[in-house]
mmCIF file of C-alpha atoms and ligand atoms in Angstrom:
data_model
loop_
_atom_site.group_PDB
_atom_site.id
_atom_site.type_symbol
_atom_site.label_atom_id
_atom_site.label_comp_id
_atom_site.label_asym_id
_atom_site.label_seq_id
_atom_site.Cartn_x
_atom_site.Cartn_y
_atom_site.Cartn_z
ATOM 1 C CA MET A 1398 0.066 -0.259 -0.263
ATOM 2 C CA ARG A 1399 2.947 2.388 1.103
ATOM 3 C CA ARG A 1400 4.774 1.637 -2.292
ATOM 4 C CA CYS A 1401 1.817 2.281 -4.545
ATOM 5 C CA SER A 1402 1.309 6.024 -2.555
ATOM 6 C CA ILE A 1403 4.884 6.657 -3.621
ATOM 7 C CA LEU A 1404 4.874 5.498 -6.794
ATOM 8 C CA LEU A 1405 1.369 7.324 -7.638
ATOM 9 C CA PRO A 1406 2.554 10.616 -7.792
ATOM 10 C CA VAL A 1407 5.612 10.160 -9.664
ATOM 11 C CA LEU A 1408 3.915 8.298 -12.216
ATOM 12 C CA LEU A 1409 1.670 11.352 -12.455
ATOM 13 C CA LEU A 1410 4.439 13.518 -12.273
ATOM 14 C CA LEU A 1411 6.559 11.458 -15.276
ATOM 15 C CA VAL A 1412 3.170 11.499 -17.389
ATOM 16 C CA LEU A 1413 2.801 15.208 -16.872
ATOM 17 C CA LEU A 1414 6.260 16.160 -17.474
ATOM 18 C CA THR A 1415 5.850 14.060 -21.022
ATOM 19 C CA ALA A 1416 2.690 15.649 -22.201
ATOM 20 C CA CYS A 1417 4.337 19.420 -21.384
ATOM 21 C CA GLN A 1418 7.440 18.741 -23.444
ATOM 22 C CA PRO A 1419 7.258 21.085 -26.554
ATOM 23 C CA ARG A 1420 6.791 19.705 -29.528
ATOM 24 C CA ALA A 1421 9.837 21.347 -31.676
ATOM 25 C CA ALA A 1422 12.097 20.169 -34.220
ATOM 26 C CA ALA A 1423 15.041 18.535 -32.957
ATOM 27 C CA PRO A 1424 18.268 20.452 -31.799
ATOM 28 C CA THR A 1425 20.312 20.413 -34.797
ATOM 29 C CA GLY A 1426 22.663 18.142 -32.874
ATOM 30 C CA GLU A 1427 19.932 15.722 -33.867
ATOM 31 C CA LEU A 1428 19.789 15.952 -37.273
ATOM 32 C CA LYS A 1429 19.285 12.956 -38.581
ATOM 33 C CA VAL A 1430 21.065 13.003 -42.011
ATOM 34 C CA VAL A 1431 20.970 10.165 -44.362
ATOM 35 C CA ALA A 1432 22.931 9.837 -47.848
ATOM 36 C CA THR A 1433 22.602 6.960 -50.254
ATOM 37 C CA THR A 1434 26.226 6.626 -51.556
ATOM 38 C CA SER A 1435 29.587 7.140 -49.949
ATOM 39 C CA ILE A 1436 30.404 10.086 -52.799
ATOM 40 C CA VAL A 1437 26.760 12.034 -51.942
ATOM 41 C CA ALA A 1438 27.874 11.617 -48.333
ATOM 42 C CA ASP A 1439 30.760 13.136 -48.295
ATOM 43 C CA VAL A 1440 29.796 15.953 -50.134
ATOM 44 C CA VAL A 1441 27.084 16.488 -48.001
ATOM 45 C CA GLN A 1442 29.314 16.327 -44.774
ATOM 46 C CA GLN A 1443 31.303 19.207 -46.800
ATOM 47 C CA ILE A 1444 28.570 21.275 -46.413
ATOM 48 C CA GLY A 1445 27.001 20.042 -42.946
ATOM 49 C CA GLY A 1446 30.785 20.695 -41.301
ATOM 50 C CA ASP A 1447 30.451 19.838 -37.775
ATOM 51 C CA SER A 1448 26.528 20.371 -37.642
ATOM 52 C CA PHE A 1449 25.592 16.745 -38.246
ATOM 53 C CA SER A 1450 27.105 13.211 -38.976
ATOM 54 C CA VAL A 1451 25.638 11.861 -42.429
ATOM 55 C CA THR A 1452 24.706 7.957 -42.273
ATOM 56 C CA THR A 1453 25.479 6.181 -45.492
ATOM 57 C CA LEU A 1454 23.465 3.493 -46.574
ATOM 58 C CA LEU A 1455 25.308 2.023 -49.029
ATOM 59 C CA PRO A 1456 28.593 -0.062 -47.877
ATOM 60 C CA LEU A 1457 31.876 0.953 -49.304
ATOM 61 C CA GLY A 1458 32.652 -0.482 -52.324
ATOM 62 C CA SER A 1459 28.886 -1.753 -53.114
ATOM 63 C CA ASP A 1460 27.179 -1.001 -56.451
ATOM 64 C CA PRO A 1461 24.587 1.435 -56.287
ATOM 65 C CA HIS A 1462 22.568 0.063 -59.280
ATOM 66 C CA SER A 1463 21.860 -3.331 -57.367
ATOM 67 C CA PHE A 1464 22.019 -2.569 -54.065
ATOM 68 C CA GLN A 1465 19.668 -4.443 -51.636
ATOM 69 C CA PRO A 1466 18.404 -2.717 -48.650
ATOM 70 C CA SER A 1467 18.251 -4.334 -45.439
ATOM 71 C CA PRO A 1468 15.836 -3.855 -42.869
ATOM 72 C CA ARG A 1469 18.416 -1.637 -40.845
ATOM 73 C CA ASP A 1470 18.120 0.836 -43.829
ATOM 74 C CA MET A 1471 14.567 0.517 -43.766
ATOM 75 C CA ALA A 1472 14.825 1.788 -39.925
ATOM 76 C CA MET A 1473 17.386 4.524 -40.682
ATOM 77 C CA VAL A 1474 15.177 5.827 -43.777
ATOM 78 C CA ALA A 1475 12.305 5.942 -41.660
ATOM 79 C CA ASP A 1476 13.884 7.871 -39.144
ATOM 80 C CA ALA A 1477 15.747 10.704 -41.362
ATOM 81 C CA SER A 1478 15.156 14.234 -40.984
ATOM 82 C CA ILE A 1479 16.358 14.270 -44.533
ATOM 83 C CA ILE A 1480 17.577 11.876 -47.299
ATOM 84 C CA PHE A 1481 20.207 12.657 -50.357
ATOM 85 C CA ALA A 1482 20.399 10.621 -53.087
ATOM 86 C CA ASN A 1483 22.535 11.213 -56.432
ATOM 87 C CA GLY A 1484 18.904 10.829 -58.320
ATOM 88 C CA ALA A 1485 18.607 10.443 -62.244
ATOM 89 C CA GLY A 1486 17.708 6.907 -61.741
ATOM 90 C CA LEU A 1487 21.041 5.676 -60.208
ATOM 91 C CA GLU A 1488 19.519 3.988 -57.092
ATOM 92 C CA GLU A 1489 16.552 2.205 -58.125
ATOM 93 C CA PHE A 1490 16.320 0.902 -54.516
ATOM 94 C CA LEU A 1491 15.545 4.005 -53.103
ATOM 95 C CA GLN A 1492 11.678 5.022 -54.126
ATOM 96 C CA PRO A 1493 10.473 1.450 -52.845
ATOM 97 C CA LEU A 1494 12.688 1.706 -49.599
ATOM 98 C CA ILE A 1495 11.030 4.920 -49.025
ATOM 99 C CA GLU A 1496 7.593 3.848 -49.078
ATOM 100 C CA ASN A 1497 7.772 0.747 -47.242
ATOM 101 C CA ALA A 1498 9.696 2.514 -44.507
ATOM 102 C CA GLY A 1499 6.700 5.359 -44.291
ATOM 103 C CA ALA A 1500 9.607 8.113 -44.394
ATOM 104 C CA GLN A 1501 8.854 11.471 -43.308
ATOM 105 C CA GLY A 1502 12.333 13.033 -44.244
ATOM 106 C CA ARG A 1503 12.582 15.013 -47.560
ATOM 107 C CA VAL A 1504 14.274 13.300 -49.859
ATOM 108 C CA ILE A 1505 16.729 15.710 -52.011
ATOM 109 C CA GLU A 1506 18.278 14.611 -55.471
ATOM 110 C CA VAL A 1507 21.190 16.257 -55.470
ATOM 111 C CA SER A 1508 21.610 15.868 -59.542
ATOM 112 C CA ASP A 1509 18.420 17.768 -59.862
ATOM 113 C CA GLY A 1510 18.813 20.233 -62.430
ATOM 114 C CA ILE A 1511 21.521 18.764 -64.325
ATOM 115 C CA GLN A 1512 20.744 18.036 -68.102
ATOM 116 C CA LEU A 1513 21.244 14.543 -68.382
ATOM 117 C CA LEU A 1514 23.048 13.075 -71.264
ATOM 118 C CA GLU A 1515 20.935 10.411 -73.306
ATOM 119 C CA ALA A 1516 22.013 6.672 -74.040
ATOM 120 C CA PRO A 1517 24.368 6.847 -77.117
ATOM 121 C CA ALA A 1518 22.782 5.762 -80.318
ATOM 122 C CA GLY A 1519 22.471 2.000 -80.565
ATOM 123 C CA GLU A 1520 23.086 1.778 -76.954
ATOM 124 C CA ALA A 1521 19.462 1.000 -75.647
ATOM 125 C CA ASP A 1522 19.575 1.381 -71.825
ATOM 126 C CA SER A 1523 18.017 -1.605 -69.513
ATOM 127 C CA GLY A 1524 16.825 1.072 -66.841
ATOM 128 C CA ASP A 1525 12.651 1.421 -67.048
ATOM 129 C CA ALA A 1526 12.760 4.926 -65.299
ATOM 130 C CA ASP A 1527 15.009 7.128 -66.171
ATOM 131 C CA SER A 1528 17.134 6.763 -69.562
ATOM 132 C CA GLY A 1529 19.466 9.588 -68.977
ATOM 133 C CA ASP A 1530 23.208 9.101 -67.729
ATOM 134 C CA PRO A 1531 22.851 8.889 -63.857
ATOM 135 C CA HIS A 1532 26.838 9.385 -63.234
ATOM 136 C CA THR A 1533 26.888 13.170 -62.716
ATOM 137 C CA TRP A 1534 29.608 13.204 -60.370
ATOM 138 C CA VAL A 1535 32.295 12.144 -63.031
ATOM 139 C CA ASP A 1536 32.458 15.613 -64.248
ATOM 140 C CA PRO A 1537 32.979 18.056 -60.863
ATOM 141 C CA ASN A 1538 31.002 21.099 -62.689
ATOM 142 C CA ASN A 1539 27.906 18.753 -62.144
ATOM 143 C CA VAL A 1540 28.877 18.849 -58.440
ATOM 144 C CA LEU A 1541 28.818 22.372 -58.178
ATOM 145 C CA VAL A 1542 24.721 21.948 -59.289
ATOM 146 C CA TRP A 1543 24.836 19.371 -55.989
ATOM 147 C CA VAL A 1544 26.385 21.993 -53.874
ATOM 148 C CA ASP A 1545 23.680 24.370 -54.806
ATOM 149 C CA ASN A 1546 20.981 22.018 -53.798
ATOM 150 C CA ILE A 1547 22.478 20.507 -50.491
ATOM 151 C CA ARG A 1548 23.198 24.098 -49.477
ATOM 152 C CA ALA A 1549 19.494 24.955 -50.236
ATOM 153 C CA ALA A 1550 17.918 22.045 -48.430
ATOM 154 C CA LEU A 1551 20.240 22.081 -45.499
ATOM 155 C CA VAL A 1552 19.329 26.048 -44.728
ATOM 156 C CA GLU A 1553 15.684 25.154 -45.266
ATOM 157 C CA LEU A 1554 15.876 22.224 -42.838
ATOM 158 C CA ASP A 1555 17.806 24.350 -40.284
ATOM 159 C CA PRO A 1556 17.990 28.098 -40.756
ATOM 160 C CA ALA A 1557 19.925 28.526 -37.366
ATOM 161 C CA HIS A 1558 22.662 27.104 -39.126
ATOM 162 C CA ALA A 1559 22.406 29.063 -42.787
ATOM 163 C CA ALA A 1560 25.663 30.922 -42.505
ATOM 164 C CA ILE A 1561 27.728 27.811 -41.931
ATOM 165 C CA TYR A 1562 26.032 25.691 -44.625
ATOM 166 C CA GLN A 1563 26.572 29.134 -46.789
ATOM 167 C CA ALA A 1564 30.336 29.507 -45.943
ATOM 168 C CA ASN A 1565 30.949 25.742 -46.159
ATOM 169 C CA ALA A 1566 29.097 25.683 -50.169
ATOM 170 C CA GLU A 1567 31.255 28.696 -50.966
ATOM 171 C CA ARG A 1568 34.602 26.952 -49.824
ATOM 172 C CA TYR A 1569 33.745 23.700 -51.246
ATOM 173 C CA THR A 1570 32.574 24.878 -54.518
ATOM 174 C CA ALA A 1571 35.921 26.690 -54.990
ATOM 175 C CA SER A 1572 37.827 23.282 -54.044
ATOM 176 C CA LEU A 1573 35.453 22.078 -57.184
ATOM 177 C CA GLN A 1574 36.756 24.902 -59.393
ATOM 178 C CA GLU A 1575 40.346 23.976 -58.549
ATOM 179 C CA LEU A 1576 39.391 20.475 -59.234
ATOM 180 C CA ASP A 1577 38.306 20.910 -62.425
ATOM 181 C CA ALA A 1578 40.967 23.104 -63.446
ATOM 182 C CA TRP A 1579 43.407 20.425 -62.304
ATOM 183 C CA VAL A 1580 41.737 18.117 -64.364
ATOM 184 C CA VAL A 1581 42.036 20.007 -67.538
ATOM 185 C CA GLU A 1582 45.951 20.044 -66.834
ATOM 186 C CA GLN A 1583 46.184 16.743 -66.336
ATOM 187 C CA VAL A 1584 44.493 15.380 -69.079
ATOM 188 C CA ALA A 1585 46.606 17.817 -71.353
ATOM 189 C CA ALA A 1586 49.241 15.046 -71.167
ATOM 190 C CA ILE A 1587 47.344 12.252 -73.097
ATOM 191 C CA PRO A 1588 47.219 13.005 -76.855
ATOM 192 C CA PRO A 1589 44.016 13.194 -78.662
ATOM 193 C CA GLU A 1590 44.516 9.879 -80.613
ATOM 194 C CA ASN A 1591 44.753 8.485 -77.143
ATOM 195 C CA ARG A 1592 41.461 9.513 -75.428
ATOM 196 C CA SER A 1593 39.471 6.259 -76.199
ATOM 197 C CA LEU A 1594 37.288 5.522 -73.187
ATOM 198 C CA VAL A 1595 36.078 1.674 -72.783
ATOM 199 C CA THR A 1596 35.008 0.771 -69.480
ATOM 200 C CA ASP A 1597 32.694 -2.042 -67.534
ATOM 201 C CA HIS A 1598 29.294 0.017 -68.081
ATOM 202 C CA LEU A 1599 28.857 3.416 -69.224
ATOM 203 C CA VAL A 1600 30.170 5.713 -66.378
ATOM 204 C CA TYR A 1601 32.112 8.480 -68.206
ATOM 205 C CA GLY A 1602 29.885 10.304 -70.405
ATOM 206 C CA TYR A 1603 29.419 13.727 -68.698
ATOM 207 C CA PHE A 1604 33.582 13.115 -68.251
ATOM 208 C CA ALA A 1605 34.177 12.616 -71.739
ATOM 209 C CA ALA A 1606 32.081 15.457 -73.282
ATOM 210 C CA ARG A 1607 33.518 18.025 -70.563
ATOM 211 C CA TYR A 1608 37.497 16.845 -70.976
ATOM 212 C CA GLY A 1609 37.389 15.871 -74.520
ATOM 213 C CA PHE A 1610 37.301 12.151 -74.314
ATOM 214 C CA GLU A 1611 35.447 9.564 -76.407
ATOM 215 C CA GLN A 1612 33.352 6.777 -74.939
ATOM 216 C CA ILE A 1613 33.919 4.394 -77.399
ATOM 217 C CA GLY A 1614 31.403 1.679 -75.117
ATOM 218 C CA ALA A 1615 31.342 -0.871 -72.172
ATOM 219 C CA ILE A 1616 31.206 -4.195 -71.472
ATOM 220 C CA ILE A 1617 27.966 -4.059 -69.983
ATOM 221 C CA PRO A 1618 26.383 -1.785 -72.894
ATOM 222 C CA GLY A 1619 24.042 0.507 -70.543
ATOM 223 C CA PHE A 1620 24.119 3.140 -67.619
ATOM 224 C CA SER A 1621 23.164 0.360 -65.172
ATOM 225 C CA THR A 1622 25.349 -2.789 -64.337
ATOM 226 C CA ILE A 1623 21.760 -4.659 -63.540
ATOM 227 C CA SER A 1624 22.059 -6.375 -67.260
ATOM 228 C CA SER A 1625 24.305 -9.104 -68.104
ATOM 229 C CA PRO A 1626 25.825 -8.437 -71.807
ATOM 230 C CA SER A 1627 24.884 -11.285 -74.132
ATOM 231 C CA ALA A 1628 27.478 -12.777 -76.202
ATOM 232 C CA GLN A 1629 26.812 -10.631 -79.252
ATOM 233 C CA ASP A 1630 27.519 -7.546 -76.695
ATOM 234 C CA LEU A 1631 31.074 -8.880 -75.753
ATOM 235 C CA ALA A 1632 31.854 -9.629 -79.503
ATOM 236 C CA GLN A 1633 30.628 -6.334 -80.228
ATOM 237 C CA ILE A 1634 32.830 -4.479 -77.769
ATOM 238 C CA GLU A 1635 35.914 -6.546 -78.380
ATOM 239 C CA GLU A 1636 35.244 -5.346 -82.004
ATOM 240 C CA ALA A 1637 35.478 -1.608 -81.077
ATOM 241 C CA ILE A 1638 38.367 -2.426 -78.858
ATOM 242 C CA GLN A 1639 40.227 -3.876 -81.495
ATOM 243 C CA SER A 1640 38.809 -1.236 -84.207
ATOM 244 C CA HIS A 1641 39.982 1.800 -82.000
ATOM 245 C CA HIS A 1642 43.006 2.991 -80.672
ATOM 246 C CA VAL A 1643 42.057 1.542 -77.016
ATOM 247 C CA LEU A 1644 44.953 1.530 -74.281
ATOM 248 C CA ALA A 1645 43.072 0.714 -71.130
ATOM 249 C CA ILE A 1646 39.879 -1.128 -69.798
ATOM 250 C CA PHE A 1647 38.779 0.934 -66.756
ATOM 251 C CA VAL A 1648 36.845 -1.384 -64.238
ATOM 252 C CA SER A 1649 35.612 -0.670 -60.990
ATOM 253 C CA ASP A 1650 34.847 -3.355 -58.516
ATOM 254 C CA ALA A 1651 31.490 -3.188 -58.910
ATOM 255 C CA ILE A 1652 31.472 -5.641 -61.882
ATOM 256 C CA ASN A 1653 32.362 -9.462 -62.412
ATOM 257 C CA PRO A 1654 35.796 -9.424 -62.615
ATOM 258 C CA THR A 1655 35.890 -12.579 -64.572
ATOM 259 C CA LEU A 1656 33.930 -10.711 -67.511
ATOM 260 C CA ALA A 1657 36.266 -7.985 -67.496
ATOM 261 C CA GLN A 1658 39.388 -10.044 -67.343
ATOM 262 C CA ARG A 1659 38.368 -12.011 -70.722
ATOM 263 C CA VAL A 1660 37.738 -8.898 -72.414
ATOM 264 C CA SER A 1661 41.130 -8.030 -71.366
ATOM 265 C CA ASP A 1662 42.668 -11.551 -72.415
ATOM 266 C CA ASP A 1663 40.776 -11.669 -75.439
ATOM 267 C CA THR A 1664 41.688 -7.944 -76.764
ATOM 268 C CA GLY A 1665 45.023 -8.021 -75.036
ATOM 269 C CA VAL A 1666 44.293 -4.460 -73.665
ATOM 270 C CA GLN A 1667 44.987 -3.721 -69.888
ATOM 271 C CA LEU A 1668 42.627 -3.833 -67.136
ATOM 272 C CA VAL A 1669 43.155 -0.293 -65.083
ATOM 273 C CA ARG A 1670 41.250 0.007 -61.752
ATOM 274 C CA LEU A 1671 39.203 2.892 -60.848
ATOM 275 C CA TYR A 1672 36.740 4.254 -58.241
ATOM 276 C CA HIS A 1673 33.127 4.663 -59.990
ATOM 277 C CA GLY A 1674 30.662 4.604 -57.519
ATOM 278 C CA SER A 1675 31.943 4.279 -54.184
ATOM 279 C CA LEU A 1676 34.612 6.220 -51.963
ATOM 280 C CA SER A 1677 37.467 3.613 -51.011
ATOM 281 C CA GLU A 1678 37.961 3.322 -47.006
ATOM 282 C CA PRO A 1679 39.012 5.985 -44.942
ATOM 283 C CA GLY A 1680 43.115 6.310 -45.442
ATOM 284 C CA GLY A 1681 42.741 4.859 -48.834
ATOM 285 C CA PRO A 1682 43.171 6.193 -52.006
ATOM 286 C CA ALA A 1683 39.616 7.646 -52.593
ATOM 287 C CA ALA A 1684 38.480 8.567 -49.434
ATOM 288 C CA THR A 1685 36.708 11.711 -50.310
ATOM 289 C CA TYR A 1686 35.366 12.808 -53.530
ATOM 290 C CA LEU A 1687 38.216 15.099 -54.247
ATOM 291 C CA ASP A 1688 40.456 12.327 -53.857
ATOM 292 C CA LEU A 1689 38.561 10.109 -56.024
ATOM 293 C CA ILE A 1690 38.507 12.201 -58.981
ATOM 294 C CA HIS A 1691 42.502 12.781 -58.424
ATOM 295 C CA TYR A 1692 42.806 9.174 -58.100
ATOM 296 C CA ASN A 1693 40.888 8.335 -61.567
ATOM 297 C CA VAL A 1694 42.415 11.084 -63.467
ATOM 298 C CA ASN A 1695 46.058 9.999 -62.247
ATOM 299 C CA ALA A 1696 45.343 6.537 -63.009
ATOM 300 C CA MET A 1697 43.968 7.481 -66.587
ATOM 301 C CA VAL A 1698 46.881 9.925 -67.575
ATOM 302 C CA ALA A 1699 49.195 6.876 -66.566
ATOM 303 C CA ALA A 1700 47.344 4.600 -68.737
ATOM 304 C CA LEU A 1701 46.982 6.809 -71.790
ATOM 305 C CA LYS A 1702 49.729 9.092 -72.020
ATOM 306 C CA PRO A 1703 52.272 8.073 -74.754
HETATM 307 ZN ZN1 ZN B 1355 27.036 3.098 -62.743
#
């Protein structure tokens, strides 16, 4: 009886305290910011600075086209204040994930506003929804658009830190402009006749357009890695490699290495490893987006310069 008389007021007090909690938005320290790929996450973190810590859905090294979310990912998305995605049809898993999770946070597609490249003639893309090239980040000038979209979304979500997001966006914009100038300088070492790109799937359209390369084709002839190339596709790319001056086949971890090795063996053209859709582990050669472009361009120049 005595225990009851003490417990009851305590319980009542707790109920009252809970009911009286103001239902304001979580303080900035508790912003739950989710990004799909490690590349999107890095750029969002550059703009966010110390204001929050971005949670990345895709594990490092995974393929954004074929990613299968887990129940843990669903919980993360359900709980997010805001979700940043590349968009442009890259993350085929995202729309069903958001619907199934009942996510309340805004979804920002950072590539929104970029004029997407269409599939080259004769290369039917297998994706149903978007037919444009989703690999916008291979040209740092497109990431300038990302920065604008990210800054605007963060300022709206968290106006108390607007000045920080603005300053970080300006600083990172300057880094991207420097990066672009650096790429122009580096690729000048590659003579025009050596500027043929063959990749595991069609990844370098925006890079080729900006820096004066030609995308000859890919082992998987589309913007996605989801389809498997037919025997005819493989014969076609091997023929294209032999009829052009192709010095390297640029591959990432995301594609079946046996297939790439077979094309390399058949044509005698070396495989060169790049980072396409994911950063490397921290401390690795492509731990940030800026590092990724540096690494890829250095590897390209080493493979293609005379
Ligand atoms: Zn891709």
